Coordinates of C-alpha atoms (C1' of nucleotides) in Angstrom, one line a residue:
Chain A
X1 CA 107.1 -145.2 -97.6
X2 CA 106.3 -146.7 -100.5
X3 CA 109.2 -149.2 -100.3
X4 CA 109.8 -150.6 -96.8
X5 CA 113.4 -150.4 -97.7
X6 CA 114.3 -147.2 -99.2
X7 CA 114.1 -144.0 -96.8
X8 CA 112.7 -140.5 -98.3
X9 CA 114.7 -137.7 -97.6
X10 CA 112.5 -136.7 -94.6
X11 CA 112.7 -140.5 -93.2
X12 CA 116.4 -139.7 -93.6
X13 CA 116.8 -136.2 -91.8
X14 CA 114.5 -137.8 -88.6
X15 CA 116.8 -140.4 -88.3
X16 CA 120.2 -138.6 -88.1
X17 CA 119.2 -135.1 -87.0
X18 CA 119.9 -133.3 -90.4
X19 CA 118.0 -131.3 -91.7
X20 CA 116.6 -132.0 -95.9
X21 CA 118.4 -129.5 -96.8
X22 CA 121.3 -130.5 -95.8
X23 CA 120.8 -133.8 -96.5
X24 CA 120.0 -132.5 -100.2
X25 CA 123.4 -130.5 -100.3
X26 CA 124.9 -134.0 -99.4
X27 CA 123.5 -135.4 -102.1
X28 CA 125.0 -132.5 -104.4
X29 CA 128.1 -132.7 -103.5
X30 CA 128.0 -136.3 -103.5
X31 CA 128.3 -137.8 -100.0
X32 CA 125.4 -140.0 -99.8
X33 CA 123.6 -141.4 -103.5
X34 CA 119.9 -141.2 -104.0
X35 CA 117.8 -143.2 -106.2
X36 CA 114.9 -141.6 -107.8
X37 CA 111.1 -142.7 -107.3
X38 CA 109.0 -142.5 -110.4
X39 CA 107.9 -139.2 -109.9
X40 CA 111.1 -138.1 -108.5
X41 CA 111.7 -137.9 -105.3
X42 CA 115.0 -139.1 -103.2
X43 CA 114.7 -142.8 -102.4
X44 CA 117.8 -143.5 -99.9
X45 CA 119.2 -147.0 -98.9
X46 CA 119.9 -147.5 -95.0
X47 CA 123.1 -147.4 -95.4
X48 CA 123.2 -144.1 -96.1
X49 CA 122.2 -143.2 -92.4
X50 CA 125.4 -144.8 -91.3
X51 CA 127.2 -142.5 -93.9
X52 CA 125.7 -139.5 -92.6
X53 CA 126.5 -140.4 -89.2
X54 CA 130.0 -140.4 -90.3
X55 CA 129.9 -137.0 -91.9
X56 CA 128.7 -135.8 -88.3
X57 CA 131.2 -137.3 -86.8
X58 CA 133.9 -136.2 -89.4
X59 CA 132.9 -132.8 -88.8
X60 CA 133.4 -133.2 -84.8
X61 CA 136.5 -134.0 -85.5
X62 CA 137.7 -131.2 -87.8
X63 CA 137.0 -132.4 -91.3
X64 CA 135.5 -130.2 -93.7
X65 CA 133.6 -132.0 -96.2
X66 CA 135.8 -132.3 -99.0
X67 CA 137.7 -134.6 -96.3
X68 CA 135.3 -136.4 -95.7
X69 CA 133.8 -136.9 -99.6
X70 CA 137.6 -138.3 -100.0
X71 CA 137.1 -141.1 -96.3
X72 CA 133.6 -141.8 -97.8
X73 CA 134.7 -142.4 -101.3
X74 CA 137.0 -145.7 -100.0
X75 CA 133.2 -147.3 -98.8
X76 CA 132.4 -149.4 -101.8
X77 CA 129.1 -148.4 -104.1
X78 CA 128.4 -151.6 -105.1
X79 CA 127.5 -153.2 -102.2
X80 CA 126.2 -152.6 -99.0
X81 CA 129.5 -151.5 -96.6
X82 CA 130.2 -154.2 -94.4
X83 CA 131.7 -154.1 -90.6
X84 CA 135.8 -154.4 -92.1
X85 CA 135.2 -151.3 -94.6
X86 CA 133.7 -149.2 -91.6
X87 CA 136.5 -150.6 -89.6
X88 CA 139.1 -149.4 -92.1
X89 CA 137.8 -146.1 -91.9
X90 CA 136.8 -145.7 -88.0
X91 CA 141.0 -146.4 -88.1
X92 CA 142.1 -143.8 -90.3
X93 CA 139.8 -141.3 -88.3
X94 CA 142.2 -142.7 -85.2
X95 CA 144.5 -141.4 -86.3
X96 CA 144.2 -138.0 -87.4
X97 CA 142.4 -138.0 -83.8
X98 CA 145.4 -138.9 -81.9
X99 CA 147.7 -136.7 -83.8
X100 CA 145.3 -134.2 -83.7
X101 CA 145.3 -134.6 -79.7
X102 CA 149.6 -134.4 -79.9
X103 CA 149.3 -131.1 -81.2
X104 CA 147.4 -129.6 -79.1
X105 CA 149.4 -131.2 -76.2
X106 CA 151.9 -129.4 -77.5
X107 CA 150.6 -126.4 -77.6
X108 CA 149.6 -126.8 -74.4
X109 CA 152.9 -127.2 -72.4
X110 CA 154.1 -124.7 -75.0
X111 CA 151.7 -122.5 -73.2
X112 CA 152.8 -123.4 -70.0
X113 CA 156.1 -122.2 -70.6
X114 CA 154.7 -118.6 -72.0
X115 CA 152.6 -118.8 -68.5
X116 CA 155.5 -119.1 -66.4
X117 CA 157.2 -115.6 -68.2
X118 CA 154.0 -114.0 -69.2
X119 CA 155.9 -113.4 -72.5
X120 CA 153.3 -114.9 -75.2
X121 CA 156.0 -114.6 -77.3
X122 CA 156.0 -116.3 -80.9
X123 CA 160.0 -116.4 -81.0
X124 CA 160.6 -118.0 -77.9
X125 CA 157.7 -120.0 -77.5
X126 CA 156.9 -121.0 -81.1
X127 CA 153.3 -121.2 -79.9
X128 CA 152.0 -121.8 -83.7
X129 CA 152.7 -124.2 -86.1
X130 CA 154.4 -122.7 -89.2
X131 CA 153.5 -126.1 -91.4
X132 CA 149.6 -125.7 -90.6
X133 CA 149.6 -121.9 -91.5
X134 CA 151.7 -122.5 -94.6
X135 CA 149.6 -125.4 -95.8
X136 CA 146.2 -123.3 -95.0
X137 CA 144.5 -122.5 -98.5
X138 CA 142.3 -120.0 -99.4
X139 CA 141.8 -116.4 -97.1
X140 CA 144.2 -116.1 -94.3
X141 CA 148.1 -115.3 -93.3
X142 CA 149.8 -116.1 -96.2
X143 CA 153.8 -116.2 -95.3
X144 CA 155.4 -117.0 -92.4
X145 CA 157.2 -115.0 -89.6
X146 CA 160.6 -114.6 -90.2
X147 CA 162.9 -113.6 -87.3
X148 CA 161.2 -111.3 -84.7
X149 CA 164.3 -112.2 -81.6
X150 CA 163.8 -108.0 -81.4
X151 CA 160.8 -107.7 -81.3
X152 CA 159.3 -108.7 -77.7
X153 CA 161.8 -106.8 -76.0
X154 CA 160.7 -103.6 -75.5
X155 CA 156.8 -104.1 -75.5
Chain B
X1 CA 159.1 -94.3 -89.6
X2 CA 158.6 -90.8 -88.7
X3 CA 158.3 -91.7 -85.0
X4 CA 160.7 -94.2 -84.2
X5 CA 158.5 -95.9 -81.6
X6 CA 155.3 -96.3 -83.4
X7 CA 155.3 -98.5 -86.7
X8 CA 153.5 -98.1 -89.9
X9 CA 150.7 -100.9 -91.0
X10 CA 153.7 -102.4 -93.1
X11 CA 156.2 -102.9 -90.2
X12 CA 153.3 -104.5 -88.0
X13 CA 152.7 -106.4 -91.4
X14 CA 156.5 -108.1 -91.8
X15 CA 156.4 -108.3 -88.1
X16 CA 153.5 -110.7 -87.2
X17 CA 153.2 -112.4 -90.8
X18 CA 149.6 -110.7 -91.3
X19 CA 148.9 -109.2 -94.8
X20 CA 148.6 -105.9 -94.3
X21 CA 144.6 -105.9 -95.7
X22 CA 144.3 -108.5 -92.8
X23 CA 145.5 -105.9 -90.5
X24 CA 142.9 -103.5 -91.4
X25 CA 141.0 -105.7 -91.3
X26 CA 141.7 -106.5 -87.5
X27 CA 141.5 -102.4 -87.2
X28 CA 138.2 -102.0 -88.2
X29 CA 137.1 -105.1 -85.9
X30 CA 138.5 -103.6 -83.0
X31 CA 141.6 -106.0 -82.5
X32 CA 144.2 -103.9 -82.5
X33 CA 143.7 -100.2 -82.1
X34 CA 145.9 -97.3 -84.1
X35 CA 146.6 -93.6 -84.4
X36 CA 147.1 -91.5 -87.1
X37 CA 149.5 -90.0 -88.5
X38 CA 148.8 -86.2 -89.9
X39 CA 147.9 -87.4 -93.7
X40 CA 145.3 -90.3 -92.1
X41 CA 148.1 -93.4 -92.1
X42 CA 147.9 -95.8 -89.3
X43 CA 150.4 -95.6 -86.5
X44 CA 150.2 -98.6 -84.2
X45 CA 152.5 -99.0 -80.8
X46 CA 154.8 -102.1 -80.2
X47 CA 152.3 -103.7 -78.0
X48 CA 149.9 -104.2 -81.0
X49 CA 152.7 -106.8 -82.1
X50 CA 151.8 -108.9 -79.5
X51 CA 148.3 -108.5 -79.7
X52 CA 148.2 -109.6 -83.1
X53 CA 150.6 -112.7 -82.2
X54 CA 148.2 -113.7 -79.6
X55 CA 145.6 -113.5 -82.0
X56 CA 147.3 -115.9 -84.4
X57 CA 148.2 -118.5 -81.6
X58 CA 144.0 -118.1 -80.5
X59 CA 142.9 -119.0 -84.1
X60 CA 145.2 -121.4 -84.2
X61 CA 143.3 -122.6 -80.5
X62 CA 140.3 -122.4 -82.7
X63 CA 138.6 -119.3 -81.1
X64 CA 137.0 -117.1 -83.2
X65 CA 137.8 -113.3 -84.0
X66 CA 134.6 -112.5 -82.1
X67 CA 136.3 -114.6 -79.2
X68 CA 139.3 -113.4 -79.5
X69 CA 138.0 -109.6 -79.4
X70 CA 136.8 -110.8 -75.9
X71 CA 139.9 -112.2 -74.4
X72 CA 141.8 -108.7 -75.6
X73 CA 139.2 -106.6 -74.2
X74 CA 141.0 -107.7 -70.6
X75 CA 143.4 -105.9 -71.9
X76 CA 143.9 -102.1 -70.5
X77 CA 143.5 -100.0 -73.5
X78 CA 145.1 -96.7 -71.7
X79 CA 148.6 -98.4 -70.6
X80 CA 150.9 -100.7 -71.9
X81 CA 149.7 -104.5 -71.1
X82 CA 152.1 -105.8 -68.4
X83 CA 153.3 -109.5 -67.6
X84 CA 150.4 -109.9 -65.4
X85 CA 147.7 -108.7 -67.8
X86 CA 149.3 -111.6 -70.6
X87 CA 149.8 -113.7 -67.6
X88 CA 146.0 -113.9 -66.9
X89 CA 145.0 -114.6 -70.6
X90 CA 147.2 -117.2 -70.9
X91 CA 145.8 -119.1 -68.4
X92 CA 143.0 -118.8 -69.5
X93 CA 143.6 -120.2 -72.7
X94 CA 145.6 -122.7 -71.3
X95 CA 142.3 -123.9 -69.5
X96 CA 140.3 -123.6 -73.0
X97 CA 142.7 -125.9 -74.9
X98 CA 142.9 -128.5 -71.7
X99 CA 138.8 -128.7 -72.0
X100 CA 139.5 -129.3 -75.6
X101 CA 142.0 -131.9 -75.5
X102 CA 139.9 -133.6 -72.8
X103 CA 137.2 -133.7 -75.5
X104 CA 139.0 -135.3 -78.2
X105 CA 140.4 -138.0 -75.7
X106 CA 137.0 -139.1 -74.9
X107 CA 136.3 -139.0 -78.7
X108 CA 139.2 -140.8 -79.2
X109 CA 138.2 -143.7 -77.1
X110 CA 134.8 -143.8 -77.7
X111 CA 135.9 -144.5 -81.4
X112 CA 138.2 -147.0 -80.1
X113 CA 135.0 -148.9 -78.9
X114 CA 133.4 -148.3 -82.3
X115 CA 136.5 -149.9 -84.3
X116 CA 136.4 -152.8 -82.2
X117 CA 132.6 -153.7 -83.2
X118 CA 132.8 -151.7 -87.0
X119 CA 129.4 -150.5 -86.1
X120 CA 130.1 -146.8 -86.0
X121 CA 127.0 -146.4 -84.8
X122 CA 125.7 -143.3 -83.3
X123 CA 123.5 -144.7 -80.1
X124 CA 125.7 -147.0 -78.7
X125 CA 129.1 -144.6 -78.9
X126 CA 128.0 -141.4 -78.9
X127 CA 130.6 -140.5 -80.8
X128 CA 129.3 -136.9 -81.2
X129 CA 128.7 -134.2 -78.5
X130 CA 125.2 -133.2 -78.4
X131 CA 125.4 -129.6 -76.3
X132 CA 128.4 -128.9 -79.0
X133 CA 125.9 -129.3 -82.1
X134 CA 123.0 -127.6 -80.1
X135 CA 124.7 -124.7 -79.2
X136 CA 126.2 -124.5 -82.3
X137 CA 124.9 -120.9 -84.2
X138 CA 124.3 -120.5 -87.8
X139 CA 124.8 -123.0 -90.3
X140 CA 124.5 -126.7 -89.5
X141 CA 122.5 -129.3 -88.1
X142 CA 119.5 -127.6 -85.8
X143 CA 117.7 -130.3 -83.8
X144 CA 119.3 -133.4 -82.0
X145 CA 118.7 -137.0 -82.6
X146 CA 116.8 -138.6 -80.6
X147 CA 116.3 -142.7 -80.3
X148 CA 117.5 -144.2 -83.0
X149 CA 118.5 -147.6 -81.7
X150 CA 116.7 -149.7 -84.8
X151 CA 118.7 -147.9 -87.4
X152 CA 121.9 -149.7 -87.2
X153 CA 120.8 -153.0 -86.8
X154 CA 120.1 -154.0 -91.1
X155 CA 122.3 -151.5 -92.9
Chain C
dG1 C1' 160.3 -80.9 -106.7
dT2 C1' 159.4 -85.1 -108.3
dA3 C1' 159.2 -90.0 -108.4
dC4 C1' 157.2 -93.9 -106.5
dA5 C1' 156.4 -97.2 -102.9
dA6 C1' 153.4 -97.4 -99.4
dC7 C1' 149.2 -96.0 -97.6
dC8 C1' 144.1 -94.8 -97.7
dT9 C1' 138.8 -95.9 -98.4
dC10 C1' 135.1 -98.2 -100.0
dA11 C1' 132.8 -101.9 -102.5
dA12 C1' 132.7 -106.3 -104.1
dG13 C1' 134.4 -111.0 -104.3
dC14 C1' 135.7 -115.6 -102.4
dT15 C1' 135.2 -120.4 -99.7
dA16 C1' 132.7 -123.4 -96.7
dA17 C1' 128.6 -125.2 -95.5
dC18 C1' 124.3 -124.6 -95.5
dT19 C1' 119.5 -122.0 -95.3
dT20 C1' 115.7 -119.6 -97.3
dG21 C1' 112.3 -118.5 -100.7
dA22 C1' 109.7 -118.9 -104.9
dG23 C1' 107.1 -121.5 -107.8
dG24 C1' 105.7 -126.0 -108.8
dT25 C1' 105.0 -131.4 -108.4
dC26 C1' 104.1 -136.0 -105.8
dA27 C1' 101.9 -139.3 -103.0
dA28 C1' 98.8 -141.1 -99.7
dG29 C1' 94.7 -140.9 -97.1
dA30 C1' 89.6 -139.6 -96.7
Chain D
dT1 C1' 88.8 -137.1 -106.7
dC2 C1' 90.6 -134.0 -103.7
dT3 C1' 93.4 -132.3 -100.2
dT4 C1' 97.6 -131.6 -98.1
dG5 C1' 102.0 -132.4 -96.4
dA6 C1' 106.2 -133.8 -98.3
dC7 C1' 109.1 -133.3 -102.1
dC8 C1' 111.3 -131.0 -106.3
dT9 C1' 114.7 -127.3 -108.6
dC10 C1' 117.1 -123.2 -108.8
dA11 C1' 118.7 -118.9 -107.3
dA12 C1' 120.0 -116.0 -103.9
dG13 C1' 121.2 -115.2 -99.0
dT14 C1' 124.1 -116.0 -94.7
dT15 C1' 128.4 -115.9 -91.5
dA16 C1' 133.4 -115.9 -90.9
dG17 C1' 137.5 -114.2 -92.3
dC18 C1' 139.7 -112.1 -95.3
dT19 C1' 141.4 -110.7 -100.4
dT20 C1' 141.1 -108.0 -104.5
dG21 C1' 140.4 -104.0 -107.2
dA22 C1' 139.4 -99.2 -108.3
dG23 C1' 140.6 -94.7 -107.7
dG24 C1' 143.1 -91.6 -104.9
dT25 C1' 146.6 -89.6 -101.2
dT26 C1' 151.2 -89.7 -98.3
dG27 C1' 155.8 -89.6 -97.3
dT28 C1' 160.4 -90.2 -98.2
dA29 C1' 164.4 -90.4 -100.9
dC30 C1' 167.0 -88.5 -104.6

DNA sequence: GTACAACCTCAAGCTAACTTGAGGTCAAGA
DNA sequence: TCTTGACCTCAAGTTAGCTTGAGGTTGTAC
């Protein structure tokens, strides 16, 4: 390291377990900022570890990076993030956590009801959630079920 | 329909909610198994109805179609599935989406600790789950972090 | 007996999130 | 100065889960 305080993109991936590449996609797409040595190479601030260590975490949680860009984007870029912006976001993440954690309670005791009749039916035990499918972009069911009451009767 | 009992791709289609190039899809993977009719047209029995629904409610579970395949392989392919046979899958997704909800609780509160101090910081709340990212195939993060108990002390 | 919606088979395209490879440059130690 | 590992860019490849399109056939209703 030339500068004791700036990280090189290897520095970077030993220290949170990505991998340069990734770390350099990051960097495309924006998630962490890069300064550039003379020659130039990535020079990263620390803070930037604690910003990829978000995006892992994010991405443990369900986020796809887009999400994430969008959490990351309320950190100041000014300034070095201090404890109150982190805690703003750790927050948010909270809460799509716990609501997250409802749903699939939900589900759950839904499930428990389809156990109990062995029916696994979508009519009676509205084991999906119509809002989430609808709202799903890109490749994948694209309208929702209508009335099926018939349908699990005979099969 | 020629034969009252069996239904074209386009029934199954308005009955599930799939597109029908999803359910050929689903064919050719093995999900959902059809006969043909004399000119080559799919025929599929009632039964793949409820096949296909429990493959929506297990990507909805977050399995994948390679997951999926496995849990309808239980499945008899020469008689009609009865109570018992959904009986037994359900349970065992019920169990799948416990251990998952289990996990995000302990995420959940581990982030609790991490909003009380703003620190967000990977070695002292393991906010992430290591066997998750090293089992993790394809794309992604490869190797694991190992001490990094300096990093979060300047930044 | 003909119209026409619904069906068929490939092959190729798409998004997310990266990796891999080719071909070339930088930086730090001996 | 030279070596060599680390770094650079850009293009193309990868997996999952489908969709889209081209070009052609089926089946049913009139």
């Amino acid at each position: 390291m030339t500068d004791p305080v700036l990280l090189t993109i290897g520095d970077l991936a030993r220290r949170t377990g990505l991998s340069v590449s990734a770390i350099r996609f990051y960097d495309s797409r924006g998630l962490v900022a890069a300064v550039r040595s003379s020659g130039g190479q990535r020079r990263f601030e620390r803070s930037a570890i604690r910003r990829l260590s978000f995006a892992l975490i994010a991405q443990q949680m369900g986020l796809t990076l887009t999400e994430i860009e969008a959490e990351l984007s309320s950190l100041p870029l000014s300034r070095t993030p201090t404890r109150e912006d982190w805690q703003a976001i750790s927050g948010r993440m909270r809460e799509r956590l716990q609501a997250r954690i409802v749903r699939m309670e939900q589900m759950r005791d839904r499930l428990d009801g389809c156990i109990g009749c062995g029916c696994l039916s979508l009519d009676r035990c509205a084991l999906y959630n119509p809002g989430d499918r609808a709202a799903r972009a890109g490749p994948g069911p694209r309208f929702l079920m209508g009335d099926r009451a018939a349908d699990f009767e005979a099969d």
